[in-house]
CSV table of C-alpha atoms in Angstrom, one decimal:
chain,number,residue,atom,x,y,z
A,8,MET,CA,161.1,-135.5,18.2
A,9,GLU,CA,158.6,-133.0,19.4
A,10,LYS,CA,157.2,-133.3,23.0
A,11,ASN,CA,154.1,-135.6,23.0
A,12,PHE,CA,151.2,-133.3,23.3
A,13,VAL,CA,148.6,-136.0,24.0
A,14,LYS,CA,150.7,-137.6,26.7
A,15,GLU,CA,151.2,-134.2,28.3
A,16,LEU,CA,147.5,-133.6,28.4
A,17,GLN,CA,146.8,-137.1,29.7
A,18,TRP,CA,148.8,-136.9,32.9
A,19,ARG,CA,147.3,-133.4,33.5
A,20,GLY,CA,143.7,-134.9,33.3
A,21,MET,CA,142.9,-132.7,30.3
A,22,ILE,CA,141.5,-135.2,27.8
A,23,GLN,CA,137.8,-136.3,27.7
A,24,ASP,CA,137.4,-137.6,24.1
A,25,ILE,CA,140.0,-138.1,21.4
A,26,MET,CA,139.6,-139.4,17.9
A,27,PRO,CA,141.6,-142.5,17.1
A,28,GLY,CA,144.9,-141.7,15.3
A,29,THR,CA,145.2,-138.2,16.8
A,30,GLU,CA,148.3,-138.9,18.8
A,31,GLU,CA,150.1,-140.7,16.0
A,32,LYS,CA,149.3,-137.9,13.5
A,33,LEU,CA,150.8,-135.3,16.0
A,34,MET,CA,153.9,-137.3,16.4
A,35,GLU,CA,154.6,-137.2,12.7
A,36,GLY,CA,155.8,-133.6,13.1
A,37,PRO,CA,154.5,-130.1,13.7
A,38,GLN,CA,150.8,-129.8,13.0
A,39,ALA,CA,148.1,-127.0,13.2
A,40,ALA,CA,145.1,-127.0,15.4
A,41,TYR,CA,142.4,-124.5,16.6
A,42,VAL,CA,140.1,-123.7,19.4
A,43,GLY,CA,136.9,-121.6,18.7
A,44,ILE,CA,135.8,-118.9,21.1
A,45,ASP,CA,132.5,-117.0,20.7
A,46,PRO,CA,133.0,-113.3,21.3
A,47,THR,CA,129.8,-112.9,23.4
A,48,ALA,CA,131.6,-110.6,25.9
A,49,ASP,CA,134.7,-108.3,25.7
A,50,SER,CA,136.6,-110.6,28.1
A,51,LEU,CA,137.4,-114.2,28.6
A,52,HIS,CA,136.4,-115.7,31.9
A,53,ILE,CA,138.2,-118.6,33.6
A,54,GLY,CA,135.7,-121.1,32.1
A,55,HIS,CA,137.6,-120.4,28.8
A,56,LEU,CA,140.9,-121.0,30.4
A,57,VAL,CA,141.0,-124.8,29.9
A,58,SER,CA,140.8,-124.4,26.1
A,59,VAL,CA,143.3,-121.6,26.1
A,60,MET,CA,145.7,-123.7,28.2
A,61,ILE,CA,145.3,-126.6,25.8
A,62,LEU,CA,146.4,-124.3,22.9
A,63,LYS,CA,149.3,-123.0,25.1
A,64,HIS,CA,150.5,-126.6,25.6
A,65,PHE,CA,150.0,-127.3,21.9
A,66,GLN,CA,152.3,-124.4,21.0
A,67,ALA,CA,154.8,-125.5,23.8
A,68,CYS,CA,155.0,-128.9,22.1
A,69,GLY,CA,156.1,-127.3,18.9
A,70,HIS,CA,152.8,-127.2,17.0
A,71,LYS,CA,151.0,-124.2,15.5
A,72,PRO,CA,147.9,-122.9,17.4
A,73,PHE,CA,145.0,-121.0,15.8
A,74,ALA,CA,142.5,-119.1,18.0
A,75,LEU,CA,139.3,-118.7,16.1
A,76,VAL,CA,137.0,-115.9,17.4
A,77,GLY,CA,133.5,-116.5,16.0
A,78,GLY,CA,132.5,-113.1,14.6
A,79,ALA,CA,129.9,-115.0,12.4
A,80,THR,CA,128.8,-117.8,14.8
A,81,GLY,CA,128.8,-115.3,17.7
A,82,MET,CA,125.8,-113.7,15.9
A,83,ILE,CA,123.9,-116.9,16.3
A,84,GLY,CA,124.8,-118.7,19.5
A,85,ASP,CA,125.7,-122.3,20.2
A,86,PRO,CA,122.9,-124.4,21.5
A,87,SER,CA,125.3,-126.9,23.2
A,88,MET,CA,124.4,-127.3,26.9
A,89,LYS,CA,122.2,-124.2,26.7
A,90,SER,CA,118.5,-124.2,27.8
A,91,ALA,CA,117.6,-121.0,26.0
A,92,GLU,CA,118.5,-119.1,22.9
A,93,ARG,CA,121.2,-116.4,23.3
A,94,ASN,CA,120.8,-112.7,22.6
A,95,LEU,CA,122.2,-111.8,19.3
A,96,LEU,CA,125.0,-109.2,19.1
A,97,ASP,CA,125.5,-106.5,16.6
A,98,GLU,CA,128.6,-106.2,14.4
A,99,ALA,CA,130.1,-103.2,16.2
A,100,THR,CA,129.9,-104.9,19.6
A,101,LEU,CA,131.3,-108.1,18.1
A,102,ASN,CA,134.3,-106.3,16.6
A,103,HIS,CA,135.0,-104.6,19.9
A,104,ASN,CA,134.8,-108.0,21.7
A,105,VAL,CA,137.2,-109.6,19.1
A,106,GLU,CA,139.9,-107.0,19.7
A,107,CYS,CA,139.7,-107.3,23.5
A,108,LEU,CA,139.9,-111.1,23.3
A,109,LYS,CA,143.0,-111.0,21.1
A,110,ALA,CA,144.8,-108.8,23.6
A,111,GLN,CA,143.9,-111.3,26.4
A,112,LEU,CA,145.0,-114.3,24.3
A,113,ALA,CA,148.4,-112.7,23.7
A,114,ARG,CA,149.2,-113.2,27.3
A,115,PHE,CA,149.0,-117.0,26.8
A,116,LEU,CA,150.1,-117.5,23.2
A,117,ASP,CA,153.0,-116.2,21.1
A,118,PHE,CA,151.5,-114.3,18.2
A,119,ASP,CA,154.4,-112.0,17.5
A,120,SER,CA,157.7,-113.9,17.3
A,121,ASP,CA,159.4,-115.2,14.1
A,122,ALA,CA,158.8,-118.8,15.2
A,123,PRO,CA,157.2,-121.0,12.5
A,124,ASN,CA,154.6,-122.1,15.0
A,125,LYS,CA,153.6,-118.6,16.1
A,126,ALA,CA,149.9,-118.4,17.0
A,127,GLU,CA,147.4,-116.9,14.6
A,128,LEU,CA,144.0,-115.3,15.3
A,129,VAL,CA,141.3,-115.8,12.8
A,130,ASN,CA,137.7,-114.6,12.6
A,131,ASN,CA,135.1,-116.7,10.8
A,132,TYR,CA,133.2,-113.6,9.8
A,133,ASP,CA,136.0,-113.0,7.3
A,134,TRP,CA,135.0,-116.1,5.3
A,135,MET,CA,131.3,-116.1,6.0
A,136,LYS,CA,130.4,-112.4,5.4
A,137,ASP,CA,130.3,-112.8,1.6
A,138,TYR,CA,128.9,-116.4,1.5
A,139,THR,CA,125.3,-116.2,0.4
A,140,PHE,CA,122.7,-118.3,2.1
A,141,ILE,CA,121.8,-120.1,-1.2
A,142,ASN,CA,125.4,-120.9,-2.0
A,143,PHE,CA,126.0,-122.1,1.5
A,144,ILE,CA,123.1,-124.6,1.7
A,145,ARG,CA,123.9,-125.7,-1.9
A,146,ASP,CA,127.6,-126.2,-1.4
A,147,ILE,CA,127.8,-127.3,2.3
A,148,GLY,CA,124.3,-128.3,3.4
A,149,LYS,CA,124.0,-131.1,0.9
A,150,HIS,CA,126.9,-133.0,2.5
A,151,ILE,CA,125.4,-133.4,6.0
A,152,THR,CA,122.0,-135.0,6.6
A,153,VAL,CA,119.4,-133.7,9.0
A,154,ASN,CA,119.4,-137.3,10.6
A,155,TYR,CA,123.1,-136.9,11.3
A,156,MET,CA,122.6,-133.4,12.9
A,157,MET,CA,119.6,-134.6,14.9
A,158,ALA,CA,121.6,-137.5,16.4
A,159,LYS,CA,124.0,-135.1,18.2
A,160,ASP,CA,123.7,-135.0,22.0
A,161,SER,CA,123.6,-131.2,22.0
A,162,VAL,CA,120.5,-131.2,19.8
A,163,LYS,CA,118.8,-134.1,21.4
A,164,LYS,CA,119.2,-132.8,24.9
A,165,ARG,CA,117.8,-129.4,23.9
A,166,LEU,CA,114.8,-130.8,22.2
A,167,SER,CA,114.0,-133.3,25.0
A,168,ARG,CA,113.9,-130.7,27.7
A,169,GLU,CA,110.3,-130.1,28.9
A,170,SER,CA,111.0,-126.5,29.5
A,171,SER,CA,112.4,-126.1,26.0
A,172,GLU,CA,110.5,-124.0,23.5
A,173,GLY,CA,112.2,-126.0,20.8
A,174,MET,CA,115.2,-124.9,18.8
A,175,SER,CA,115.1,-122.3,16.1
A,176,PHE,CA,116.6,-123.0,12.7
A,177,THR,CA,119.2,-120.4,13.4
A,178,GLU,CA,120.6,-122.4,16.3
A,179,PHE,CA,120.1,-125.7,14.5
A,180,SER,CA,122.4,-124.4,11.7
A,181,TYR,CA,125.2,-123.7,14.2
A,182,GLN,CA,126.8,-127.1,14.0
A,183,LEU,CA,126.9,-126.8,10.2
A,184,LEU,CA,128.6,-123.4,10.4
A,185,GLN,CA,131.1,-124.6,13.0
A,186,GLY,CA,131.7,-127.7,10.8
A,187,TYR,CA,132.4,-125.4,7.8
A,188,ASP,CA,134.9,-123.4,10.0
A,189,PHE,CA,136.9,-126.6,10.5
A,190,TYR,CA,136.7,-127.4,6.7
A,191,TRP,CA,137.8,-123.8,5.8
A,192,LEU,CA,140.8,-123.9,8.3
A,193,TRP,CA,141.7,-127.4,7.1
A,194,LYS,CA,141.7,-126.4,3.5
A,195,HIS,CA,143.3,-122.9,3.8
A,196,LYS,CA,145.4,-123.1,7.0
A,197,GLY,CA,146.3,-126.8,7.2
A,198,CYS,CA,144.4,-127.3,10.5
A,199,ILE,CA,144.1,-131.0,11.0
A,200,LEU,CA,142.8,-130.9,14.6
A,201,GLN,CA,140.0,-129.0,16.5
A,202,LEU,CA,140.3,-128.7,20.3
A,203,GLY,CA,137.5,-127.7,22.7
A,204,GLY,CA,135.4,-128.5,25.7
A,205,SER,CA,133.6,-131.9,25.8
A,206,ASP,CA,130.3,-130.1,25.1
A,207,GLN,CA,131.7,-129.4,21.6
A,208,TRP,CA,132.3,-133.0,20.6
A,209,GLY,CA,129.2,-133.1,18.4
A,210,ASN,CA,130.1,-129.8,16.6
A,211,ILE,CA,133.7,-130.8,16.2
A,212,THR,CA,133.0,-134.2,14.7
A,213,THR,CA,130.5,-132.6,12.2
A,214,GLY,CA,133.6,-130.7,11.0
A,215,THR,CA,135.7,-133.9,10.6
A,216,GLU,CA,132.8,-135.5,8.7
A,217,LEU,CA,132.4,-132.5,6.4
A,218,ILE,CA,136.1,-132.6,5.6
A,219,ARG,CA,135.8,-136.3,4.8
A,220,ARG,CA,132.7,-136.0,2.7
A,221,MET,CA,133.6,-132.9,0.7
A,222,ASP,CA,137.3,-133.6,0.0
A,223,GLY,CA,138.0,-137.1,1.3
A,224,GLY,CA,140.3,-135.4,3.8
A,225,GLU,CA,141.3,-136.6,7.3
A,226,ALA,CA,140.9,-134.5,10.4
A,227,PHE,CA,140.9,-135.1,14.1
A,228,ALA,CA,139.2,-134.1,17.3
A,229,LEU,CA,140.2,-133.8,21.0
A,230,THR,CA,138.1,-132.4,23.8
A,231,CYS,CA,138.8,-131.7,27.5
A,232,PRO,CA,136.5,-132.4,30.4
A,233,LEU,CA,134.2,-129.6,31.6
A,234,ILE,CA,135.7,-128.5,34.9
A,235,ARG,CA,133.5,-128.9,38.0
A,236,LYS,CA,134.4,-128.2,41.6
A,237,ALA,CA,134.8,-131.2,43.9
A,238,ASP,CA,131.4,-130.6,45.4
A,239,GLY,CA,129.8,-130.8,42.0
A,240,THR,CA,129.0,-127.0,41.6
A,241,LYS,CA,130.0,-125.0,38.6
A,242,PHE,CA,133.7,-124.0,38.3
A,243,GLY,CA,134.5,-120.3,38.0
A,244,LYS,CA,131.3,-118.9,39.3
A,245,THR,CA,131.0,-116.9,42.6
A,246,GLU,CA,128.2,-115.1,44.2
A,247,LYS,CA,129.2,-112.1,42.1
A,248,GLY,CA,129.1,-114.1,38.9
A,249,ASN,CA,132.0,-115.0,36.5
A,250,ILE,CA,135.7,-114.7,37.4
A,251,TRP,CA,136.9,-112.6,34.4
A,252,LEU,CA,140.4,-112.2,33.0
A,253,ASP,CA,139.7,-108.4,32.5
A,254,ALA,CA,141.2,-106.6,35.6
A,255,GLU,CA,138.3,-104.1,35.4
A,256,LYS,CA,135.7,-106.8,35.7
A,257,THR,CA,137.5,-108.9,38.3
A,258,SER,CA,140.4,-107.2,40.1
A,259,PRO,CA,143.7,-109.1,40.2
A,260,TYR,CA,143.2,-109.3,44.0
A,261,GLU,CA,139.8,-111.0,43.6
A,262,PHE,CA,141.2,-113.2,40.9
A,263,TYR,CA,144.1,-114.3,43.2
A,264,GLN,CA,141.8,-114.9,46.1
A,265,PHE,CA,139.6,-117.2,43.9
A,266,TRP,CA,142.5,-119.6,43.3
A,267,LEU,CA,143.9,-119.2,46.8
A,268,ASN,CA,140.6,-120.4,48.3
A,269,VAL,CA,140.0,-123.5,46.3
A,270,SER,CA,139.6,-126.8,48.2
A,271,ASP,CA,142.6,-129.2,48.6
A,272,GLU,CA,141.0,-131.7,46.3
A,273,ASP,CA,140.4,-129.0,43.6
A,274,ALA,CA,143.9,-127.5,44.0
A,275,GLU,CA,145.4,-130.9,43.2
A,276,ARG,CA,143.5,-131.0,39.9
A,277,TYR,CA,143.7,-127.3,39.0
A,278,ILE,CA,147.5,-127.0,39.4
A,279,LYS,CA,147.8,-129.6,36.6
A,280,ILE,CA,145.3,-128.0,34.3
A,281,PHE,CA,145.8,-124.2,34.8
A,282,THR,CA,149.6,-124.0,35.1
A,283,MET,CA,152.6,-124.8,33.0
A,284,LEU,CA,154.6,-126.3,35.9
A,285,GLY,CA,156.2,-129.6,35.1
A,286,ARG,CA,155.2,-133.0,36.4
A,287,GLU,CA,158.0,-133.4,39.0
A,288,THR,CA,157.4,-129.9,40.4
A,289,ILE,CA,153.6,-130.6,40.7
A,290,GLU,CA,154.0,-134.0,42.3
A,291,SER,CA,156.5,-132.7,44.8
A,292,LEU,CA,154.1,-129.8,45.7
A,293,ILE,CA,151.2,-132.2,46.1
A,294,ALA,CA,153.3,-134.4,48.4
A,295,GLU,CA,154.4,-131.4,50.5
A,296,HIS,CA,150.8,-130.2,50.7
A,297,ARG,CA,149.5,-133.5,51.9
A,298,GLU,CA,152.1,-133.6,54.7
A,299,ASP,CA,151.0,-130.1,56.0
A,300,PRO,CA,147.7,-129.0,54.4
A,301,GLY,CA,147.5,-126.0,56.8
A,302,GLN,CA,150.3,-124.2,55.0
A,303,ARG,CA,148.2,-124.2,51.8
A,304,LYS,CA,151.4,-124.5,49.7
A,305,LEU,CA,149.4,-125.9,46.7
A,306,GLN,CA,146.8,-123.2,46.7
A,307,LYS,CA,149.6,-120.5,47.0
A,308,ALA,CA,151.5,-122.0,44.1
A,309,LEU,CA,148.4,-122.3,42.0
A,310,ALA,CA,147.3,-118.7,42.7
A,311,ARG,CA,150.8,-117.4,42.0
A,312,GLU,CA,151.2,-119.2,38.6
A,313,VAL,CA,147.7,-118.3,37.3
A,314,THR,CA,147.7,-114.7,38.5
A,315,VAL,CA,151.2,-114.0,37.0
A,316,MET,CA,150.2,-115.6,33.7
A,317,CYS,CA,147.0,-113.6,33.5
A,318,HIS,CA,147.9,-110.3,35.1
A,319,GLY,CA,151.7,-110.2,35.4
A,320,GLN,CA,154.2,-110.2,38.3
A,321,GLU,CA,153.5,-106.7,39.5
A,322,ALA,CA,149.7,-107.3,39.8
A,323,TYR,CA,150.5,-110.6,41.6
A,324,ASP,CA,152.8,-108.9,44.1
A,325,LYS,CA,150.1,-106.3,44.8
A,326,ALA,CA,147.5,-109.0,45.3
A,327,VAL,CA,149.7,-110.8,47.8
A,328,GLU,CA,150.4,-107.5,49.7
A,329,ALA,CA,146.7,-106.8,49.7
A,330,SER,CA,145.9,-110.3,51.0
A,331,GLN,CA,148.2,-109.7,54.0
A,332,MET,CA,146.5,-106.5,54.8
A,333,LEU,CA,143.9,-108.1,57.1
A,334,PHE,CA,146.6,-109.8,59.2
A,335,GLY,CA,149.4,-107.2,59.0
A,336,GLY,CA,150.5,-104.5,56.6
A,337,ASN,CA,151.2,-100.9,57.3
A,338,GLY,CA,149.8,-97.5,56.4
A,339,GLU,CA,152.1,-97.1,53.4
A,340,ALA,CA,150.9,-100.4,51.9
A,341,LEU,CA,147.3,-99.5,52.6
A,342,ARG,CA,147.6,-96.3,50.6
A,343,ARG,CA,149.0,-98.2,47.7
A,344,LEU,CA,145.8,-100.2,47.3
A,345,ASP,CA,143.5,-98.9,44.5
A,346,GLU,CA,139.9,-98.3,45.5
A,347,LYS,CA,138.6,-101.5,44.0
A,348,THR,CA,141.1,-103.7,45.8
A,349,PHE,CA,140.7,-101.7,49.1
A,350,LEU,CA,136.9,-102.4,49.0
A,351,ALA,CA,137.4,-106.0,48.0
A,352,VAL,CA,139.9,-106.6,50.9
A,353,PHE,CA,137.5,-105.1,53.4
A,354,ASN,CA,134.4,-106.4,51.8
A,355,ASP,CA,132.6,-107.7,54.9
A,356,VAL,CA,133.7,-104.9,57.2
A,357,PRO,CA,131.1,-102.8,59.0
A,358,SER,CA,131.0,-99.2,57.7
A,359,PHE,CA,129.9,-95.8,58.9
A,360,SER,CA,129.4,-92.5,57.0
A,361,VAL,CA,130.7,-89.2,58.2
A,362,ALA,CA,130.3,-85.9,56.4
A,363,GLY,CA,133.6,-84.4,55.1
A,364,ALA,CA,132.6,-81.1,56.7
A,365,GLU,CA,132.9,-82.8,60.2
A,366,LEU,CA,136.7,-83.0,59.7
A,367,PRO,CA,139.0,-82.2,61.4
A,368,CYS,CA,137.7,-84.1,64.4
A,369,ASN,CA,139.1,-85.5,67.7
A,370,ILE,CA,139.8,-89.2,67.5
A,371,LEU,CA,137.5,-90.1,70.4
A,372,ASP,CA,134.6,-88.1,68.9
A,373,LEU,CA,135.1,-89.9,65.6
A,374,LEU,CA,135.2,-93.4,67.2
A,375,ALA,CA,132.3,-93.0,69.7
A,376,VAL,CA,130.1,-90.0,68.7
A,377,LYS,CA,130.2,-89.6,64.9
A,378,THR,CA,130.4,-93.4,64.5
A,379,GLN,CA,129.5,-96.2,66.9
A,380,ILE,CA,132.8,-98.1,66.7
A,381,PHE,CA,132.9,-97.7,70.5
A,382,PRO,CA,129.8,-97.4,72.7
A,383,SER,CA,131.4,-94.5,74.6
A,384,LYS,CA,134.2,-92.1,74.6
A,385,GLY,CA,135.4,-93.7,77.9
A,386,GLU,CA,135.9,-97.1,76.2
A,387,ALA,CA,137.5,-95.5,73.2
A,388,ARG,CA,140.0,-93.6,75.5
A,389,LYS,CA,140.9,-96.8,77.4
A,390,MET,CA,141.6,-98.7,74.1
A,391,VAL,CA,143.7,-95.9,72.6
A,392,GLN,CA,145.7,-95.6,75.8
A,393,GLY,CA,146.2,-99.4,75.8
A,394,ASN,CA,147.6,-99.3,72.2
A,395,GLY,CA,144.5,-101.1,70.8
A,396,VAL,CA,143.4,-98.6,68.1
A,397,SER,CA,144.8,-98.0,64.6
A,398,LEU,CA,143.8,-95.6,61.9
A,399,ASN,CA,144.8,-96.7,58.4
A,400,LYS,CA,147.1,-99.4,59.9
A,401,ASP,CA,149.0,-96.9,62.0
A,402,LYS,CA,148.7,-97.1,65.8
A,403,VAL,CA,147.0,-94.2,67.6
A,404,THR,CA,148.5,-93.4,71.0
A,405,ASP,CA,147.4,-89.8,71.6
A,406,ILE,CA,143.7,-89.3,72.8
A,407,ALA,CA,144.1,-85.6,71.6
A,408,ARG,CA,144.9,-86.8,68.0
A,409,GLU,CA,143.0,-84.8,65.4
A,410,VAL,CA,141.7,-86.8,62.4
A,411,THR,CA,141.9,-84.6,59.2
A,412,GLU,CA,141.5,-84.9,55.4
A,413,ALA,CA,145.1,-86.1,55.2
A,414,ASP,CA,143.9,-89.3,56.8
A,415,ILE,CA,141.5,-90.1,54.0
A,416,VAL,CA,142.7,-92.9,51.6
A,417,ASN,CA,141.4,-93.4,48.1
A,418,GLY,CA,139.5,-90.1,48.3
A,419,HIS,CA,136.7,-91.5,50.5
A,420,TYR,CA,137.8,-93.8,53.3
A,421,ILE,CA,139.4,-94.0,56.7
A,422,LEU,CA,140.1,-97.5,58.0
A,423,ALA,CA,139.7,-97.9,61.8
A,424,GLN,CA,140.9,-101.0,63.7
A,425,LYS,CA,139.9,-102.0,67.2
A,426,GLY,CA,142.0,-104.7,68.7
A,427,LYS,CA,143.7,-107.2,66.3
A,428,LYS,CA,140.8,-108.3,64.1
A,429,ASN,CA,137.9,-105.8,64.2
A,430,TYR,CA,138.0,-103.4,61.2
A,431,PHE,CA,135.6,-100.6,60.4
A,432,ILE,CA,135.4,-98.4,57.2
A,433,ILE,CA,134.5,-94.8,57.8
A,434,ASN,CA,133.2,-93.5,54.5
A,435,ILE,CA,133.7,-89.7,54.2
A,436,VAL,CA,130.8,-88.3,52.2
């Protein structure tokens, strides 16, 4: 007997709506299901992660997952939960995005083994590119009424917004195209289930209806809740914007910090949704955390699991080392930080600029004349002599110490520290 996929999602709090009969169908034996992702960017962000985790659980329960990237539908844009029409992307951009997304999905799903339930990536552009408009509206459009399409929440909400300029026919046709994707995958790949966020329920059920009306077939739908933070704000957004899975867009350090800094309430929900840890492990972590929240054991476990899954063990180890830099660390560890991580760690630190031509330079001159880290050389001298000054995490004990180009890290920076907590970046320009 395969592991019960629906029960697994239920205890994790990952089911919003489910069509009757879904659980029973999945318990009959291995089945195929898909999640659709529009390739509107060349990276997934953590808002996509719930759907990806559902596919990961689906595969772990012995079923076959399909990841559909919408090369065709991505050219249109889904109106669900949107207040304005999306910018349309050209084919070259979409193809680039599709390749990038596949590489990211491979971190979560097994695409390459010999297992009968190995994941497959499909692109709806492949079956839509040669389908003429006339044939599509004749073959597919006649099966779904406008009344049925208008009754969907995603359409009603969009049309009822006062600020809305209405909905173009292009966007209105989206649910029909998504419905046809489900029909095509049902007919050609044996997909009996579509998974997605709760905002997709209307589009997914259009697919099950199309399968029923066109071929008398049976298909199922399951959606997960849209994740919000405990305070009601949008999950996955920061002041800088999305938290991306691409290390170039969001460094592994920033990614790790995002999970490390979630609230206690959110950590209890997120550890069930975004990790593969078992129920006993998670319940024991939650109990330990409640006894001593100050240790932040839950956040640390969550940050570890998600960062290793997305970026690998080495990136996680570096992120942890970088996180400790403000409270410890040494010169060697500091020099191992790449520039992006270095700047992220010392993000809110005051900075001064000094011309490269000014080096070499006496430490007291650097701290009190070329910068204003100290108000006077006398105070700088006193602090150096009292072991209260570090450069690049190494103590400075000699007031005659010369600061040279050898002290520059990452090509531009010298990190000065006054006392235990006061950091300053000296930017060598």
